[in-house]
Amino acid sequence: MRTGAARDHVGYFHETAFYRDDEDFLGLVVPFLEEGLRAGEPTLVACGAANERLLRAALSDVRGITFLPGADQYARPTEAILNYRRMFADHAAAGVAQIRVIGDVPHPGTGAPWDWWARYEAAANRVFGEFPLWGLCPYDLRTTPAEVVDDVLRTHPHVARPDGQHLANPGFDPFGRWPAWRPHPLQSRPPRVELLDPSPAEARRAVERVCDGVALGEDERDDIVYAASEAVTNGLCHGKPPVRLRVWADAARVVVAVTDGGPGPEDPLVGLVPTEDSASGGLGLWIAHRTCRDVAMTHDEEGYTIRFTAGVL
């Protein structure tokens, strides 16, 4: 039975939940799924393998639930948005009144970078808001870092509790602020390359030279070289001087950061959603988000920085 903020709700409803053990997880998720099945609502599950096994064992009948491989659905935020929007649009076109989704969003506790997933959680309220979607994002407090919990509370309008309550979240930030900057471990070392106001061609050559000593596939090498060139182009065309390129590397990965003195894109969704707007750099950032292993952005006293990673995270 829907209670609190979820009572009699139809339409978009984005909530998080926190659990401390498997029993808590099942107490949160099983009623959510069973209620959707009883109502005949399309019900999607994109969880990690362990949580999927728990759910299959706990549910008496999983017919009517679409299980999506969590690792595939959450390979990148861009792919998650594209795939979900495609599925939601199909259901909405068929006249469905409510769709239910539960997903295990990646974070450092599961071995994934967080910055772009934090932006994904904030973006969900805009990119999925047109659909009759009830999305539940549960986080395991045994593995979820405290700073991730803070970001999750800022990006979800509602919170579900193991006792069945659905509450409005007083910590929700409807303006979708940018997440806090989390330096990559390689950034604790001096960069291998640091260039001030390079041309895009100089940026490409510099990153190519660094990549020569790193165990990257050809596609990954090409992708991060392209991303560096695009970021420098955007900084020169749309940012404020100076534009600084820094590159770090070890035997298995390359990190590129491009900083300019400007405020950066106004919209935190930039790069996460498709665009044809090459004039603002949106198209290049969209491509980089679909090809690099991680893309992070920040604003600080230096200005705006965008960072790309290739190779082992």
Short mmCIF file of C-alpha atoms in Angstrom, two decimals:
data_model
loop_
_atom_site.label_atom_id
_atom_site.label_comp_id
_atom_site.label_asym_id
_atom_site.label_seq_id
_atom_site.Cartn_x
_atom_site.Cartn_y
_atom_site.Cartn_z
CA MET A 1 0.00 0.00 0.00
CA ARG A 2 1.34 3.42 -0.92
CA THR A 3 1.91 5.65 2.07
CA GLY A 4 3.10 9.17 2.80
CA ALA A 5 4.42 11.04 -0.24
CA ALA A 6 3.57 8.10 -2.54
CA ARG A 7 -0.11 7.82 -1.61
CA ASP A 8 -2.38 7.88 -4.70
CA HIS A 9 0.57 8.95 -6.82
CA VAL A 10 0.63 8.57 -10.59
CA GLY A 11 3.36 10.08 -12.75
CA TYR A 12 7.02 10.84 -12.16
CA PHE A 13 8.30 9.91 -8.70
CA HIS A 14 12.06 9.63 -8.01
CA GLU A 15 13.12 8.26 -4.65
CA THR A 16 16.14 6.76 -2.98
CA ALA A 17 16.45 4.31 -0.12
CA PHE A 18 19.27 3.15 2.13
CA TYR A 19 19.67 -0.36 3.53
CA ARG A 20 22.11 -2.01 5.92
CA ASP A 21 21.66 -5.69 5.10
CA ASP A 22 19.92 -8.09 2.70
CA GLU A 23 16.78 -8.17 4.84
CA ASP A 24 16.47 -4.38 4.63
CA PHE A 25 16.97 -4.53 0.86
CA LEU A 26 14.23 -7.10 0.37
CA GLY A 27 11.93 -5.19 2.72
CA LEU A 28 12.31 -2.11 0.52
CA VAL A 29 12.20 -3.67 -2.91
CA VAL A 30 9.94 -6.73 -2.80
CA PRO A 31 6.76 -4.78 -1.85
CA PHE A 32 7.62 -2.18 -4.49
CA LEU A 33 7.84 -4.88 -7.17
CA GLU A 34 4.87 -6.92 -5.99
CA GLU A 35 2.63 -3.86 -5.91
CA GLY A 36 3.64 -3.02 -9.46
CA LEU A 37 2.90 -6.55 -10.62
CA ARG A 38 -0.52 -6.57 -8.97
CA ALA A 39 -1.35 -3.26 -10.67
CA GLY A 40 -0.20 -4.57 -14.06
CA GLU A 41 2.47 -1.87 -14.29
CA PRO A 42 5.58 -2.50 -16.42
CA THR A 43 8.29 -3.24 -13.87
CA LEU A 44 12.01 -3.07 -14.64
CA VAL A 45 14.92 -4.25 -12.48
CA ALA A 46 18.55 -3.29 -13.23
CA CYS A 47 20.50 -4.58 -10.24
CA GLY A 48 23.85 -6.16 -9.63
CA ALA A 49 24.04 -9.94 -9.82
CA ALA A 50 23.85 -10.48 -6.03
CA ASN A 51 20.75 -8.31 -5.59
CA GLU A 52 19.06 -9.87 -8.61
CA ARG A 53 19.57 -13.34 -7.10
CA LEU A 54 18.06 -12.15 -3.82
CA LEU A 55 15.00 -10.80 -5.60
CA ARG A 56 14.45 -13.86 -7.76
CA ALA A 57 14.63 -16.07 -4.68
CA ALA A 58 12.27 -13.86 -2.65
CA LEU A 59 9.58 -13.32 -5.28
CA SER A 60 7.05 -16.08 -5.80
CA ASP A 61 6.54 -15.10 -9.45
CA VAL A 62 8.87 -12.96 -11.55
CA ARG A 63 6.71 -13.04 -14.68
CA GLY A 64 5.96 -9.47 -15.60
CA ILE A 65 9.34 -8.21 -14.37
CA THR A 66 11.94 -7.27 -16.95
CA PHE A 67 15.40 -7.96 -15.55
CA LEU A 68 18.06 -5.80 -17.24
CA PRO A 69 21.75 -6.73 -16.79
CA GLY A 70 22.87 -4.06 -14.33
CA ALA A 71 26.45 -3.93 -15.64
CA ASP A 72 25.17 -3.26 -19.17
CA GLN A 73 22.41 -0.83 -18.26
CA TYR A 74 24.79 1.21 -16.10
CA ALA A 75 27.92 0.98 -18.24
CA ARG A 76 27.86 4.77 -18.72
CA PRO A 77 25.35 7.46 -17.73
CA THR A 78 24.79 8.38 -21.38
CA GLU A 79 23.85 4.79 -22.25
CA ALA A 80 21.61 4.46 -19.19
CA ILE A 81 19.71 7.62 -20.19
CA LEU A 82 19.35 6.56 -23.83
CA ASN A 83 18.23 3.02 -23.01
CA TYR A 84 15.79 4.04 -20.30
CA ARG A 85 14.26 6.82 -22.39
CA ARG A 86 13.72 4.38 -25.25
CA MET A 87 11.95 1.88 -22.98
CA PHE A 88 9.91 4.53 -21.17
CA ALA A 89 8.82 6.09 -24.46
CA ASP A 90 7.64 2.72 -25.77
CA HIS A 91 5.56 2.11 -22.64
CA ALA A 92 4.14 5.64 -22.66
CA ALA A 93 3.19 5.31 -26.33
CA ALA A 94 1.29 2.15 -25.43
CA GLY A 95 -0.79 4.13 -22.93
CA VAL A 96 0.78 2.82 -19.73
CA ALA A 97 -0.28 4.86 -16.69
CA GLN A 98 2.72 3.98 -14.48
CA ILE A 99 6.16 2.39 -14.97
CA ARG A 100 8.30 1.10 -12.10
CA VAL A 101 12.08 0.85 -12.11
CA ILE A 102 14.59 -0.20 -9.51
CA GLY A 103 18.29 0.26 -10.27
CA ASP A 104 21.65 -0.17 -8.56
CA VAL A 105 23.45 3.00 -9.62
CA PRO A 106 27.25 2.50 -9.63
CA HIS A 107 29.51 4.33 -7.18
CA PRO A 108 33.03 3.96 -5.72
CA GLY A 109 31.85 1.28 -3.31
CA THR A 110 31.06 -0.88 -6.34
CA GLY A 111 34.29 0.06 -8.12
CA ALA A 112 32.93 2.87 -10.33
CA PRO A 113 33.76 6.58 -10.52
CA TRP A 114 31.04 8.73 -9.00
CA ASP A 115 31.16 12.23 -10.50
CA TRP A 116 29.22 11.48 -13.65
CA TRP A 117 26.81 9.16 -11.83
CA ALA A 118 26.08 11.96 -9.36
CA ARG A 119 25.21 14.16 -12.33
CA TYR A 120 23.10 11.30 -13.73
CA GLU A 121 21.06 11.13 -10.52
CA ALA A 122 20.46 14.89 -10.71
CA ALA A 123 19.73 14.66 -14.44
CA ALA A 124 17.09 11.97 -13.93
CA ASN A 125 14.64 14.55 -12.63
CA ARG A 126 14.77 16.34 -15.98
CA VAL A 127 15.47 13.67 -18.58
CA PHE A 128 12.84 11.23 -17.25
CA GLY A 129 10.36 13.73 -15.78
CA GLU A 130 8.03 13.59 -18.79
CA PHE A 131 7.30 9.88 -18.20
CA PRO A 132 4.91 8.24 -15.69
CA LEU A 133 7.91 6.73 -13.93
CA TRP A 134 8.33 5.60 -10.34
CA GLY A 135 12.07 5.09 -9.94
CA LEU A 136 13.62 3.62 -6.79
CA CYS A 137 17.40 3.91 -6.33
CA PRO A 138 18.50 1.84 -3.31
CA TYR A 139 22.01 2.28 -1.86
CA ASP A 140 23.79 -0.25 0.35
CA LEU A 141 25.24 1.53 3.39
CA ARG A 142 27.76 -1.30 3.79
CA THR A 143 29.55 -0.10 0.64
CA THR A 144 28.30 3.42 -0.14
CA PRO A 145 30.77 6.18 0.89
CA ALA A 146 29.42 9.00 3.03
CA GLU A 147 30.04 11.62 0.35
CA VAL A 148 27.96 9.57 -2.09
CA VAL A 149 25.11 9.42 0.44
CA ASP A 150 25.27 13.23 0.66
CA ASP A 151 24.99 13.59 -3.12
CA VAL A 152 22.18 11.03 -3.30
CA LEU A 153 20.15 12.96 -0.74
CA ARG A 154 20.60 16.14 -2.78
CA THR A 155 19.35 14.53 -5.99
CA HIS A 156 16.25 12.58 -4.91
CA PRO A 157 12.95 14.34 -4.10
CA HIS A 158 11.74 11.40 -1.99
CA VAL A 159 13.12 8.74 0.36
CA ALA A 160 11.67 5.26 0.94
CA ARG A 161 12.15 3.51 4.28
CA PRO A 162 12.32 -0.21 5.09
CA ASP A 163 9.16 0.19 7.19
CA GLY A 164 7.20 1.03 4.03
CA GLN A 165 7.03 4.80 4.38
CA HIS A 166 7.65 7.09 1.40
CA LEU A 167 8.72 10.52 2.60
CA ALA A 168 9.45 13.88 1.02
CA ASN A 169 13.18 14.54 1.23
CA PRO A 170 14.00 17.90 2.90
CA GLY A 171 17.59 17.65 1.63
CA PHE A 172 16.58 17.60 -2.05
CA ASP A 173 18.19 20.34 -4.17
CA PRO A 174 15.89 21.10 -7.12
CA PHE A 175 18.58 23.21 -8.78
CA GLY A 176 20.85 20.21 -9.39
CA ARG A 177 24.14 21.66 -8.17
CA TRP A 178 27.36 20.25 -9.51
CA PRO A 179 28.82 17.49 -7.29
CA ALA A 180 31.96 18.08 -5.27
CA TRP A 181 35.25 17.51 -7.09
CA ARG A 182 37.01 14.24 -6.35
CA PRO A 183 40.59 14.22 -7.67
CA HIS A 184 41.74 11.14 -9.55
CA PRO A 185 44.51 9.26 -7.68
CA LEU A 186 47.01 10.09 -10.44
CA GLN A 187 46.44 13.79 -9.82
CA SER A 188 48.39 13.53 -6.57
CA ARG A 189 51.54 13.38 -8.76
CA PRO A 190 53.03 16.10 -10.94
CA PRO A 191 51.57 15.92 -14.46
CA ARG A 192 53.68 14.47 -17.25
CA VAL A 193 52.57 17.30 -19.52
CA GLU A 194 51.39 20.82 -18.70
CA LEU A 195 50.70 23.28 -21.51
CA LEU A 196 49.33 26.81 -21.34
CA ASP A 197 46.99 27.95 -24.15
CA PRO A 198 47.85 25.06 -26.49
CA SER A 199 46.22 24.82 -29.88
CA PRO A 200 43.96 21.79 -30.42
CA ALA A 201 46.69 20.25 -32.60
CA GLU A 202 49.30 20.76 -29.87
CA ALA A 203 46.93 19.16 -27.36
CA ARG A 204 46.44 16.14 -29.61
CA ARG A 205 50.18 15.66 -30.11
CA ALA A 206 50.90 16.01 -26.39
CA VAL A 207 48.31 13.41 -25.39
CA GLU A 208 49.44 11.06 -28.18
CA ARG A 209 53.02 11.19 -26.88
CA VAL A 210 51.92 10.31 -23.36
CA CYS A 211 49.70 7.48 -24.64
CA ASP A 212 52.70 5.90 -26.39
CA GLY A 213 53.88 4.46 -23.06
CA VAL A 214 50.48 3.29 -21.79
CA ALA A 215 48.74 -0.05 -22.37
CA LEU A 216 45.70 1.35 -24.18
CA GLY A 217 43.76 -0.09 -27.06
CA GLU A 218 43.75 1.91 -30.27
CA ASP A 219 40.15 3.03 -29.79
CA GLU A 220 40.74 4.23 -26.23
CA ARG A 221 43.83 6.11 -27.33
CA ASP A 222 41.95 7.81 -30.17
CA ASP A 223 39.02 8.63 -27.88
CA ILE A 224 41.03 10.44 -25.22
CA VAL A 225 43.08 12.29 -27.84
CA TYR A 226 39.83 13.47 -29.42
CA ALA A 227 38.38 14.41 -26.01
CA ALA A 228 41.46 16.49 -25.15
CA SER A 229 41.30 18.30 -28.48
CA GLU A 230 37.59 19.05 -28.07
CA ALA A 231 38.04 20.30 -24.51
CA VAL A 232 40.86 22.64 -25.52
CA THR A 233 38.78 23.90 -28.46
CA ASN A 234 35.85 24.57 -26.13
CA GLY A 235 38.09 26.36 -23.65
CA LEU A 236 39.58 28.60 -26.34
CA CYS A 237 36.23 29.34 -28.02
CA HIS A 238 33.80 29.49 -25.10
CA GLY A 239 35.89 29.83 -21.93
CA LYS A 240 38.22 32.48 -20.58
CA PRO A 241 42.02 32.47 -20.70
CA PRO A 242 44.24 30.94 -19.72
CA VAL A 243 43.48 27.43 -21.00
CA ARG A 244 45.65 24.82 -19.33
CA LEU A 245 46.13 21.22 -20.43
CA ARG A 246 47.52 18.68 -17.94
CA VAL A 247 48.13 15.00 -18.56
CA TRP A 248 48.93 12.26 -16.02
CA ALA A 249 49.66 8.62 -16.78
CA ASP A 250 51.00 5.37 -15.46
CA ALA A 251 51.43 2.03 -17.21
CA ALA A 252 47.69 1.34 -17.51
CA ARG A 253 45.78 4.64 -17.63
CA VAL A 254 45.81 8.24 -18.80
CA VAL A 255 44.08 11.21 -17.16
CA VAL A 256 43.62 14.47 -19.06
CA ALA A 257 42.37 17.68 -17.43
CA VAL A 258 41.60 20.90 -19.28
CA THR A 259 40.99 24.08 -17.26
CA ASP A 260 39.94 27.54 -18.37
CA GLY A 261 39.18 30.66 -16.36
CA GLY A 262 35.49 30.75 -17.20
CA PRO A 263 32.43 29.37 -15.43
CA GLY A 264 32.01 26.43 -17.79
CA PRO A 265 28.68 25.17 -19.13
CA GLU A 266 25.62 26.53 -17.36
CA ASP A 267 23.81 23.21 -17.56
CA PRO A 268 25.11 20.26 -15.49
CA LEU A 269 23.41 17.97 -18.03
CA VAL A 270 25.94 18.91 -20.70
CA GLY A 271 27.46 15.78 -22.21
CA LEU A 272 24.90 13.44 -20.62
CA VAL A 273 22.18 13.95 -23.22
CA PRO A 274 22.36 13.95 -27.02
CA THR A 275 22.80 17.24 -28.79
CA GLU A 276 23.61 18.54 -32.24
CA ASP A 277 24.85 21.84 -30.86
CA SER A 278 28.49 21.82 -31.95
CA ALA A 279 28.62 25.62 -31.60
CA SER A 280 28.57 25.34 -27.81
CA GLY A 281 30.78 22.27 -27.58
CA GLY A 282 27.84 20.11 -26.54
CA LEU A 283 28.30 17.60 -29.36
CA GLY A 284 31.98 17.00 -28.53
CA LEU A 285 31.23 16.53 -24.84
CA TRP A 286 28.41 14.11 -25.69
CA ILE A 287 30.81 12.02 -27.78
CA ALA A 288 33.44 12.09 -25.00
CA HIS A 289 30.88 10.91 -22.44
CA ARG A 290 30.07 7.97 -24.71
CA THR A 291 33.68 6.93 -25.32
CA CYS A 292 35.90 7.76 -22.32
CA ARG A 293 36.00 5.59 -19.21
CA ASP A 294 35.08 8.53 -16.99
CA VAL A 295 34.29 12.22 -17.44
CA ALA A 296 34.24 14.59 -14.45
CA MET A 297 33.70 18.34 -14.22
CA THR A 298 34.22 20.92 -11.52
CA HIS A 299 34.22 24.65 -10.73
CA ASP A 300 36.85 25.99 -8.35
CA GLU A 301 39.14 28.97 -7.88
CA GLU A 302 40.93 28.17 -11.16
CA GLY A 303 37.70 28.23 -13.15
CA TYR A 304 36.13 25.30 -14.96
CA THR A 305 37.89 21.95 -15.33
CA ILE A 306 36.86 18.90 -17.31
CA ARG A 307 38.71 15.61 -16.81
CA PHE A 308 38.79 12.48 -18.96
CA THR A 309 40.13 9.03 -18.10
CA ALA A 310 41.21 6.21 -20.40
CA GLY A 311 42.42 2.75 -19.41
CA VAL A 312 42.07 1.14 -16.00
CA LEU A 313 40.02 3.28 -13.60
#
